[in-house]
Coordinates of C-alpha atoms in Angstrom, one line a residue:
X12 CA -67.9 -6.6 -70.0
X13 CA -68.2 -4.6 -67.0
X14 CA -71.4 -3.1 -68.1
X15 CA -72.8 -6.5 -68.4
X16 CA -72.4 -6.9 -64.7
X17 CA -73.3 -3.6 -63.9
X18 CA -77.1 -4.5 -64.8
X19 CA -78.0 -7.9 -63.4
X20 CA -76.2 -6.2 -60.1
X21 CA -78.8 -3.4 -60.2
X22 CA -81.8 -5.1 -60.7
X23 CA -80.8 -7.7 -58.2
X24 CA -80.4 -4.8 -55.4
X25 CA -83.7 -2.9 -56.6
X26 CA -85.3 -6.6 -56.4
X27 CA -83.8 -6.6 -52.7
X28 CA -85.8 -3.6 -51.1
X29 CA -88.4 -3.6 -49.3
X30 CA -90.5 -0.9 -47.1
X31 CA -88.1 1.3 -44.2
X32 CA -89.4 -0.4 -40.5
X33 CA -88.2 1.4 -38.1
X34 CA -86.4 -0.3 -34.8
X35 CA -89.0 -1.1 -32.0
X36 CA -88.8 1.5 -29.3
X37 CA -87.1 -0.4 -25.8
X38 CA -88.9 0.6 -22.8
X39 CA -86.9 3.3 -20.6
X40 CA -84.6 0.7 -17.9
X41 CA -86.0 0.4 -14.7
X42 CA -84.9 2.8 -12.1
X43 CA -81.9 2.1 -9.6
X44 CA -82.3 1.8 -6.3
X45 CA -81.0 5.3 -4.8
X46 CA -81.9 4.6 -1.1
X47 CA -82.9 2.5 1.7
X48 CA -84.9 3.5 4.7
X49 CA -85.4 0.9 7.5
X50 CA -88.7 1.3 9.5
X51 CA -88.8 1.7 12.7
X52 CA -86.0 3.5 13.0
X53 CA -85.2 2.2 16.9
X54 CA -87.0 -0.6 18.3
X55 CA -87.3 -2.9 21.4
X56 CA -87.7 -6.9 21.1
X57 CA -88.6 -9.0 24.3
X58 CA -85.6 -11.7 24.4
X59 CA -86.9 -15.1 22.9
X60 CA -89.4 -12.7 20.8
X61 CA -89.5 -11.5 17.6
X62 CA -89.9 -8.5 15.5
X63 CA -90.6 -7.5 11.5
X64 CA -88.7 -4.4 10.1
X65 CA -89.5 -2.9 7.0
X66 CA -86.7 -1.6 4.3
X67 CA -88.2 0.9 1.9
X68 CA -86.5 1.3 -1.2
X69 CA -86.5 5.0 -3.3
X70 CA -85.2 5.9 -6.9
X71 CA -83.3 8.9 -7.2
X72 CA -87.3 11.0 -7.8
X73 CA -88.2 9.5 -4.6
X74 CA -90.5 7.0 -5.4
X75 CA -91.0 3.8 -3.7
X76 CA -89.8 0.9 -5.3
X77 CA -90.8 -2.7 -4.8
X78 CA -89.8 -6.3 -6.0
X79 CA -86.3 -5.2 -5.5
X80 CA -84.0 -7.8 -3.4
X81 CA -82.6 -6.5 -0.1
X82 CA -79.8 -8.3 1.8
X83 CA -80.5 -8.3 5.6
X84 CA -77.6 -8.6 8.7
X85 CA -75.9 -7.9 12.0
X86 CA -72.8 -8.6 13.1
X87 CA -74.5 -8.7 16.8
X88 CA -75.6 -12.3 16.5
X89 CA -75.1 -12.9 20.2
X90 CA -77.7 -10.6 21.0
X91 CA -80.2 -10.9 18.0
X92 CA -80.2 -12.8 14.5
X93 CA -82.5 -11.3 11.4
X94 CA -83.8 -13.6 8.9
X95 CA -84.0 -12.8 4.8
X96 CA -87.5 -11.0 5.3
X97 CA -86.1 -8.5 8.1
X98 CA -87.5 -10.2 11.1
X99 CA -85.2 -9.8 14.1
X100 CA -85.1 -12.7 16.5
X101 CA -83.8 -11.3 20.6
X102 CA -81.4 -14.0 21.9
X103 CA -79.9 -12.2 25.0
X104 CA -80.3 -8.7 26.3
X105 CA -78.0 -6.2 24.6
X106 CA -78.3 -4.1 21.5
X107 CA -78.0 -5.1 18.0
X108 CA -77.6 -2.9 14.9
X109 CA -79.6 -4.3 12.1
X110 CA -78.3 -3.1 8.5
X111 CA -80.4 -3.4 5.2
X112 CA -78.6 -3.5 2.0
X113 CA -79.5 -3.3 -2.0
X114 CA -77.9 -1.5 -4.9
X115 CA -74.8 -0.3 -3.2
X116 CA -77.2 2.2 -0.4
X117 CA -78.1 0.9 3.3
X118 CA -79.8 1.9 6.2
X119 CA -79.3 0.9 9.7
X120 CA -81.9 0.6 13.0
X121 CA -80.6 -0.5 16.8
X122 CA -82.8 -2.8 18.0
X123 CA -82.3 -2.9 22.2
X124 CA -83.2 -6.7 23.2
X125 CA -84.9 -6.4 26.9
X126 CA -85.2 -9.0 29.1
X127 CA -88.0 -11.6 30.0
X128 CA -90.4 -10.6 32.7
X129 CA -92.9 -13.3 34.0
X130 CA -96.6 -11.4 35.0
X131 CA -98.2 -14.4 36.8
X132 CA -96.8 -17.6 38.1
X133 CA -99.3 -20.8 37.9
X134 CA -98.0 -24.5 39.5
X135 CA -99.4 -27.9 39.3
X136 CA -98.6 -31.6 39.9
X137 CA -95.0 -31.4 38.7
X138 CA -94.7 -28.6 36.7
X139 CA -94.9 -24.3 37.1
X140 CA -96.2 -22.1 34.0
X141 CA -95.8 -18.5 34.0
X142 CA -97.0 -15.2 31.5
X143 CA -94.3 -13.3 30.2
X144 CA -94.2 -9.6 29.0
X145 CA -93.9 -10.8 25.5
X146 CA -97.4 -12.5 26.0
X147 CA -96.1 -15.5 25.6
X148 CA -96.3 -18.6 28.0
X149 CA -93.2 -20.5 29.7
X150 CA -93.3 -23.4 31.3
X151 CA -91.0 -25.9 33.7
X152 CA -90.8 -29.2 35.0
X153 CA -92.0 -32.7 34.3
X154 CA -92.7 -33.2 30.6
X155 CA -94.3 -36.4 30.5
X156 CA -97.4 -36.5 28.0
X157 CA -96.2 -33.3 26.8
X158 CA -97.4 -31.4 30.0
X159 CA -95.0 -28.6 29.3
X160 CA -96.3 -27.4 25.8
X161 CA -92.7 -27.1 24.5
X162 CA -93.1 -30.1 22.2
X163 CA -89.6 -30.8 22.7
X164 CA -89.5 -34.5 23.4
X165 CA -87.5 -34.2 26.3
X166 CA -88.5 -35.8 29.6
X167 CA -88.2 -32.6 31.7
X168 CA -88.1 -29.1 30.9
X169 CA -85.6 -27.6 34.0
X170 CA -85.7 -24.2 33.4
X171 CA -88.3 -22.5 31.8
X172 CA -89.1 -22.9 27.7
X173 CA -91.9 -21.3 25.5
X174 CA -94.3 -23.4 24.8
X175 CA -94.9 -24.3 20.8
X176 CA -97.1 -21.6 20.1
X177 CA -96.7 -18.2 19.1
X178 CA -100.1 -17.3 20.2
X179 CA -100.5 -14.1 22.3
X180 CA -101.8 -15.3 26.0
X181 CA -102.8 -13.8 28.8
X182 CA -103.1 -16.2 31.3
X183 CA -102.1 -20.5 32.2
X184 CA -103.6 -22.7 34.7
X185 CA -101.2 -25.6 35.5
X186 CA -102.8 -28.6 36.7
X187 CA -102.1 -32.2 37.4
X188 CA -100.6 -33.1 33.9
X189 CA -101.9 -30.8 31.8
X190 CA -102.0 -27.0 31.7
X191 CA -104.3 -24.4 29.8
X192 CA -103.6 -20.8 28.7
X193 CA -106.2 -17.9 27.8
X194 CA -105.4 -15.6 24.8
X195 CA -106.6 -11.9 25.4
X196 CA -110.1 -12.4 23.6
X197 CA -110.9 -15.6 25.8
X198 CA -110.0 -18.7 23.6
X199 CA -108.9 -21.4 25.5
X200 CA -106.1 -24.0 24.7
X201 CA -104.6 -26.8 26.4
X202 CA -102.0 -29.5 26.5
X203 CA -100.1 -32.0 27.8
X204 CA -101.8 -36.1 28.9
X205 CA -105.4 -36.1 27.6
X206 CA -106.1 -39.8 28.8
X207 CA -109.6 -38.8 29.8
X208 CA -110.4 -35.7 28.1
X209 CA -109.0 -32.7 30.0
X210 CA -107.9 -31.0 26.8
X211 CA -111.0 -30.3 25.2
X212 CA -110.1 -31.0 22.0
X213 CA -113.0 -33.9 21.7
X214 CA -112.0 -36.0 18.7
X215 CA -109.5 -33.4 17.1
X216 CA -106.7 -34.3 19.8
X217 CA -103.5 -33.9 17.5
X218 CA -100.3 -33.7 19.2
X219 CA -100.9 -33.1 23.4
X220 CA -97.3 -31.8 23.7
X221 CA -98.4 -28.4 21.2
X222 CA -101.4 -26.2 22.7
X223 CA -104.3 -26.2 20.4
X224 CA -107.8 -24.9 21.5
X225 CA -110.7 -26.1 23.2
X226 CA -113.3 -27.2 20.8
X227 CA -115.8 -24.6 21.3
X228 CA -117.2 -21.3 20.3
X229 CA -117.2 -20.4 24.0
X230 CA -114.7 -17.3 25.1
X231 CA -113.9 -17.5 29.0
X232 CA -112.9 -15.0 31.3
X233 CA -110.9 -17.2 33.3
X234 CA -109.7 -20.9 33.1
X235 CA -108.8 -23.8 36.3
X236 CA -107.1 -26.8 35.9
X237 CA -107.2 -30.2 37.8
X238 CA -106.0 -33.1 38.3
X239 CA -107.3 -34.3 35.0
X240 CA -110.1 -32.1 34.3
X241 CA -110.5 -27.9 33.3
X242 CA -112.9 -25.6 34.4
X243 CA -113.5 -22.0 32.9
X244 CA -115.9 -19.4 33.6
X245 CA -117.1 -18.1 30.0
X246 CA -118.3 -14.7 28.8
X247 CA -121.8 -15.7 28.9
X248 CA -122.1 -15.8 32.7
X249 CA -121.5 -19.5 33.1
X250 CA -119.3 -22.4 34.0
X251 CA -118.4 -24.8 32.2
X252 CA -115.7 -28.1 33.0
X253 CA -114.4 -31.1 30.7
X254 CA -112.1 -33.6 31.3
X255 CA -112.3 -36.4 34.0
X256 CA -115.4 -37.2 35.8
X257 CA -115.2 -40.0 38.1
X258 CA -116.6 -38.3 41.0
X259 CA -118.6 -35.2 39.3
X260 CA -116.2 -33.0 39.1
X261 CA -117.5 -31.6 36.2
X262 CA -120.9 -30.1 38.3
X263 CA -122.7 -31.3 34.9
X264 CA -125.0 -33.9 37.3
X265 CA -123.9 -36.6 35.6
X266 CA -120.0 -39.0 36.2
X267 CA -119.5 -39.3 32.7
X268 CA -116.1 -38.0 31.7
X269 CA -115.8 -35.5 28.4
X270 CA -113.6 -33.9 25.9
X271 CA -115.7 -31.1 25.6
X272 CA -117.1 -28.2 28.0
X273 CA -119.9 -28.8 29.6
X274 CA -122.3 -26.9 31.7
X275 CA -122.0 -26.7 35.6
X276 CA -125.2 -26.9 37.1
X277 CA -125.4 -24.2 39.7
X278 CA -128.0 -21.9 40.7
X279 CA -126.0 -18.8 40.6
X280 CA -123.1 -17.3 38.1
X281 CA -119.9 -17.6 39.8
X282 CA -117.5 -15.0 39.2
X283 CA -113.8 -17.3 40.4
X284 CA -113.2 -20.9 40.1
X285 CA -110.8 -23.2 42.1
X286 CA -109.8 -26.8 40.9
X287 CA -108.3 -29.0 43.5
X288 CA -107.3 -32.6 42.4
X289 CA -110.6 -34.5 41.9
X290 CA -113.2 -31.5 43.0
X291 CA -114.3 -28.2 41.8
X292 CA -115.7 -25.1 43.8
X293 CA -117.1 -21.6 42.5
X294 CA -117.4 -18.2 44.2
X295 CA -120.4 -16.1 44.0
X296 CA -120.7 -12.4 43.9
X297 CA -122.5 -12.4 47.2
X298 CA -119.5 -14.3 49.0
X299 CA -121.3 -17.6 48.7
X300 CA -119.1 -20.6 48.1
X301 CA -120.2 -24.0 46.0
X302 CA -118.0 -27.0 45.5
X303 CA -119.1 -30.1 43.3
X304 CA -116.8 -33.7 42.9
X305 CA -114.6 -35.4 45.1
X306 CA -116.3 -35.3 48.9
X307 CA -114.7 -38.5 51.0
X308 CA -112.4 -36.3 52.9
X309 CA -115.0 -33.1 53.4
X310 CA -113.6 -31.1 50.4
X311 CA -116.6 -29.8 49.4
X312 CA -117.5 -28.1 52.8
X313 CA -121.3 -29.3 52.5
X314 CA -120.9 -31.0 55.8
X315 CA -121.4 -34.1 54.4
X316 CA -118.8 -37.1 52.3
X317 CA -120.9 -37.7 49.6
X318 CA -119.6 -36.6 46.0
X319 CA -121.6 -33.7 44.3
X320 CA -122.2 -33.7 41.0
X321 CA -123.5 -30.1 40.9
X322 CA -122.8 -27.8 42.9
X323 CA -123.5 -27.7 46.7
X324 CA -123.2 -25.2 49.4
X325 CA -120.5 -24.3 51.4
X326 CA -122.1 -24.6 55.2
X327 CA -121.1 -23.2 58.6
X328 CA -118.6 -20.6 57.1
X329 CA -118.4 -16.4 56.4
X330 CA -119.1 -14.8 53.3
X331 CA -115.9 -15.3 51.3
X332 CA -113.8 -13.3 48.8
X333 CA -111.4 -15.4 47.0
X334 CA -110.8 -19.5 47.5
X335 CA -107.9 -22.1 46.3
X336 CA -108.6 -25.5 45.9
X337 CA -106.1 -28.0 46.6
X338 CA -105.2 -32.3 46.6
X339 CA -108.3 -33.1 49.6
X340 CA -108.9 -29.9 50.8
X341 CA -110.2 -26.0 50.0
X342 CA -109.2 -22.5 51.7
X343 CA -111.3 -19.7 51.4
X344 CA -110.4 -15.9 52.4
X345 CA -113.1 -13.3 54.2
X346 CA -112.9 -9.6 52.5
X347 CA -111.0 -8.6 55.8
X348 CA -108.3 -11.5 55.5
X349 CA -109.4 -14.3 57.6
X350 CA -108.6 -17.8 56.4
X351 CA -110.8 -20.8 56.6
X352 CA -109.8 -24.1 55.0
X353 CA -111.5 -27.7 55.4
X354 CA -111.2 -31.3 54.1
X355 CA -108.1 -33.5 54.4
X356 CA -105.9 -32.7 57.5
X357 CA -104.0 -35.4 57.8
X358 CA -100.8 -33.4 57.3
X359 CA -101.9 -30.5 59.2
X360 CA -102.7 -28.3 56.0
X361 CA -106.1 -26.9 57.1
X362 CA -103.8 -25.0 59.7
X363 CA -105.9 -24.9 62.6
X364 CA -103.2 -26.4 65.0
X365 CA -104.3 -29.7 65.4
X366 CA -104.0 -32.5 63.5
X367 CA -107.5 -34.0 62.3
X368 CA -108.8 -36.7 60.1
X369 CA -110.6 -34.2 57.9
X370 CA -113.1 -31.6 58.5
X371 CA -116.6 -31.4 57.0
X372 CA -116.9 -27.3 57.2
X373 CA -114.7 -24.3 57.5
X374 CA -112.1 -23.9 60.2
X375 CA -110.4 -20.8 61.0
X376 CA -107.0 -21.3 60.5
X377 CA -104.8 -20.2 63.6
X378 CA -102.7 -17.4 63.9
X379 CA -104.2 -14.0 64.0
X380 CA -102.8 -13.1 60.6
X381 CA -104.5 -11.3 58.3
X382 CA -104.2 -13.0 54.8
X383 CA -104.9 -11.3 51.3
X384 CA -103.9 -14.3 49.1
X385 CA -104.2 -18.1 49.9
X386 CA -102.9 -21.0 47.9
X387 CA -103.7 -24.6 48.5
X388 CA -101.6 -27.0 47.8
X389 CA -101.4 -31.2 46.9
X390 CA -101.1 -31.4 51.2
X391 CA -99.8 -27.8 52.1
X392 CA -101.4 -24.7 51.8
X393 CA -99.7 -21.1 52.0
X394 CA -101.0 -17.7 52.0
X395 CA -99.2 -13.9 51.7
X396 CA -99.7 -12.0 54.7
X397 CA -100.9 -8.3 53.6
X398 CA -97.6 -7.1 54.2
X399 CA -96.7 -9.7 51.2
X400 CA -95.0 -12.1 53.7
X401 CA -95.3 -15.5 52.5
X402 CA -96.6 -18.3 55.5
X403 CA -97.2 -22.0 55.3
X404 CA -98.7 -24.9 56.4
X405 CA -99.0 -28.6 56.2
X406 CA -96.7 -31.3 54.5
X407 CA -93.0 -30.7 54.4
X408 CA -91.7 -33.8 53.8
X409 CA -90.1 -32.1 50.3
X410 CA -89.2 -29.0 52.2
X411 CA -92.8 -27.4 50.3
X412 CA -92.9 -25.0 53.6
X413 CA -89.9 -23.3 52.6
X414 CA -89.2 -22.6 56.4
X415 CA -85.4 -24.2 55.4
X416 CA -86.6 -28.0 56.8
X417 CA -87.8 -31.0 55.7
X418 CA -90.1 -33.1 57.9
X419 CA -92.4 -36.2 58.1
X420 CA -94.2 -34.3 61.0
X421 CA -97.5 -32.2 59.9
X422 CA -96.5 -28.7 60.5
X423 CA -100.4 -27.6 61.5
X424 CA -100.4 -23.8 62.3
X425 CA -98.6 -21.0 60.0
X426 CA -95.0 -20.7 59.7
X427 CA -92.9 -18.2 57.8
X428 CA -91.1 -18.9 54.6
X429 CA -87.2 -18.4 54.9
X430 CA -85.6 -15.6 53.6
X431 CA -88.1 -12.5 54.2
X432 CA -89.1 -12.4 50.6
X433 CA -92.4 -10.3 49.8
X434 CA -94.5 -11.7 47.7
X435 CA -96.9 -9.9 45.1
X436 CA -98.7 -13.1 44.3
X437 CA -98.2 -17.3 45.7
X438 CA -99.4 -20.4 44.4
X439 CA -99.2 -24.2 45.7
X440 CA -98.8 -27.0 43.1
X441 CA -98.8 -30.9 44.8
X442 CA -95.1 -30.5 46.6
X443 CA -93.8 -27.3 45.4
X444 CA -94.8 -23.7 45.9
X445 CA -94.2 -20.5 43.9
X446 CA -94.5 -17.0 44.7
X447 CA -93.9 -14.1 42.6
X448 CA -92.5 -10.8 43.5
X449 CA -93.6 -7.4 43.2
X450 CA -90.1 -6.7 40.5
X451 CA -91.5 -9.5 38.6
X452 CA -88.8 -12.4 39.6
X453 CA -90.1 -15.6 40.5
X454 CA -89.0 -18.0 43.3
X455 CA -90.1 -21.7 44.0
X456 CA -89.5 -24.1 46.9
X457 CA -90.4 -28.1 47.4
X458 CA -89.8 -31.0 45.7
X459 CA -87.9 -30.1 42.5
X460 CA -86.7 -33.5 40.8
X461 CA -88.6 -32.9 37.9
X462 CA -87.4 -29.7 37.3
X463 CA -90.6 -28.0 39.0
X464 CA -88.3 -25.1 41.1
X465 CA -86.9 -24.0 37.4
X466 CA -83.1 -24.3 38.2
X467 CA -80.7 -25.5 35.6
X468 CA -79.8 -28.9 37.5
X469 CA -83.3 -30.3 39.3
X470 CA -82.9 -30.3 42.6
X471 CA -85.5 -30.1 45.7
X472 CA -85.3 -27.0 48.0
X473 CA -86.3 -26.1 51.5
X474 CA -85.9 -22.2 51.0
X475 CA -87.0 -20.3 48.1
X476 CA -85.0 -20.8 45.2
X477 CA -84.5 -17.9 41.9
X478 CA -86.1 -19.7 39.0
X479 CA -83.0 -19.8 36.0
X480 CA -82.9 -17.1 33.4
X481 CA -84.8 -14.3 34.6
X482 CA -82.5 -10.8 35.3

């Protein structure tokens, strides 16, 4: 009986086999992660910038590993925060220790957060724009149109903000209500109200309050700002304006406003530009000034109060060496630091000790100081002595002076700013004035309801004031 079994059992198993296939052969597991090195290994971040680390990841041969996660903190987040891809953010000046993670190993860098120093200081209508040692661009004040670049929405901007744009500049012109910045290779971009063109965006104008460039394939050395219209002296040896044009301030011979550069017609290249409020003037190598817009108060300094839609001469004045442009009215400065200033002078800002109507040509302002910088203001003007002492002139009804009084009276001759400050650098927007010192820090005087002076609550000043947030 058994044996009966026995065969169908057999042949059933014999029926059963089949060829030997041998087990498939698993790849080798990936190698663990045996250590983390964080590159650089000490680093410095400009607070309110930013700065990528690298974690490199080794197996226990040595070799580099990538793909793997790696987990990034600090436990400093007062002083700096580090997102998931290693990029440390500087919030306040300090040190942080930055740690990278992944498989059980770390490594750890200090990162030292140092703080903000502005390089120039630029003013306009109702706002102040300065450069910063992170190359980026900050800017306070009245925020209407977006004329502070921060894109923020907010009315005023008190202390100063970055504007929306990580872009690397090198230089801002603050004008009226707008404002323009340079990046190191000369492109130009703007924002802020571009009612008649002054950003040069022609029909791309997306949103005013974030910088974008001028539309063109020009590169300038160095950019002015109006009222409502831009100037910039480009790369190729010539000038070139857009914005308003009411009164040819755009030197192009024609009144026809544009969103666009356009050429200046002038004889000669210029090599510095001044914008005032509706008029434009250009310096030549050879000392000789040219103005071009605005003329019914003398601005242009061609002896005459018709407007100039290209560029006219200068009369009746000394080779010059730098110039400001200001509301009615333009200063000039001699190589040995001798000021002359002419057209409006109703509020004494031409500084030649009387008060006049206007004047057609230069005027020496009084004094007997030599000057190396002069600034011309909306109806003040102030220039740095060259012992960097920091004198003014004109209207002081907002306490613009900064002599520590306010006064409906035209102050018409030079008188010092309070507080014995020494200036490296001064400019003059339409009621406030800036200077910057030779340790970077920046103070402002004037009218400050905007927020123009950069203090925390906006408040006018007669005496110069510290602008917030700088150490």
């Amino acid at each position: 009986m058994n044996r009966h079994w026995a065969i169908p059992t057999l042949l059933a198993l014999v029926g059963c086999e089949s060829p030997f296939v041998p087990p498939p052969v698993l790849p080798p597991p990936p190698p663990t992660v045996a250590s983390v090195q964080v590159t650089p290994d000490s680093a410095t971040v400009v607070a309110g910038d930013t700065l990528p680390l690298t974690a490199t990841l080794r197996d226990s041969t040595g070799q580099a590993l990538s793909g793997r996660p790696v987990t990034w903190r600090t436990a400093d987040t007062l002083i700096a925060s580090v997102t998931f891809t290693g990029v440390v953010h500087g919030i306040n000046v300090g040190h942080a220790t930055i740690r990278a993670s992944a498989n059980g190993h770390a490594d750890s860098v200090t990162v030292f957060v140092t703080p903000i120093f502005y390089h120039t200081v630029s003013t306009g209508g109702a706002l102040s724009c300065a450069t910063a040692n992170n190359q980026h661009v900050y800017c306070w004040g009245d925020n209407a149109d977006g004329r502070t670049g921060t894109a923020s929405g907010a009315l005023q901007e008190p202390t100063p903000r970055p504007i929306a744009d990580a872009t690397p500049y090198a230089a801002v012109a603050a004008g009226g209500d707008h404002a323009c910045a340079l990046t190191p290779s000369g492109i130009a971009a703007c924002w802020g109200r571009n009612d008649q063109g002054q950003l040069g965006r022609g029909a791309a104008t997306g949103d005013p309050a974030r910088p974008a460039p001028v539309v063109t394939g020009l590169r300038f050395a160095t950019l002015a700002a109006g009222s409502a219209h831009t100037c910039g002296l480009a790369t190729d040896g010539d000038t070139y304006c857009w914005g308003l044009d009411v009164a040819g301030q755009l030197g192009d011979g024609g009144t026809v406003s544009r969103d666009s550069p356009r050429r200046v017609v002038n004889d000669t290249p210029f090599i510095a530009l001044a914008a005032g409020a509706n008029h434009t003037c250009g310096l030549t190598a050879s000392g000789e000034a040219s103005c071009w817009g605005a003329n019914a108060l003398g601005q242009l300094g061609d002896g005459s109060r018709n407007n100039r839609a290209t560029a006219a001469s200068v009369i009746g004045g000394p080779a010059l060496a730098r110039l400001s442009a200001g509301g009615a009215h333009t200063c000039g400065l001699t190589s040995t630091g001798d000021a002359f200033c002419w057209g409006a002078d109703l509020a004494g800002q031409l500084g030649t000790g009387v008060v006049d109507t206007f004047a057609l040509t230069p005027r020496a302002v009084m004094g007997g100081f030599t000057f190396r910088v002069l600034a011309a203001g909306g109806a003040h003007t102030c220039g740095l002595t060259t012992d960097s002492l920091a004198y003014c002139w004109g209207n002081n009804e907002d306490g613009e002076l900064g002599n520590g009084s306010t006064s409906s009276l035209p102050t018409a001759s030079p008188v010092p700013v309070n507080g014995g400050l020494r200036f490296a650098d001064l400019r003059a927007g339409a009621s406030h004035t800036c200077g910057i010192t030779a340790a970077l820090v920046i103070y402002c005087w004037g009218l400050g309801l905007q927020g123009q002076l950069g203090q925390v609550i906006p408040h006018s000043s007669a005496v110069p004031v510290r602008v917030a947030g700088q150490p």
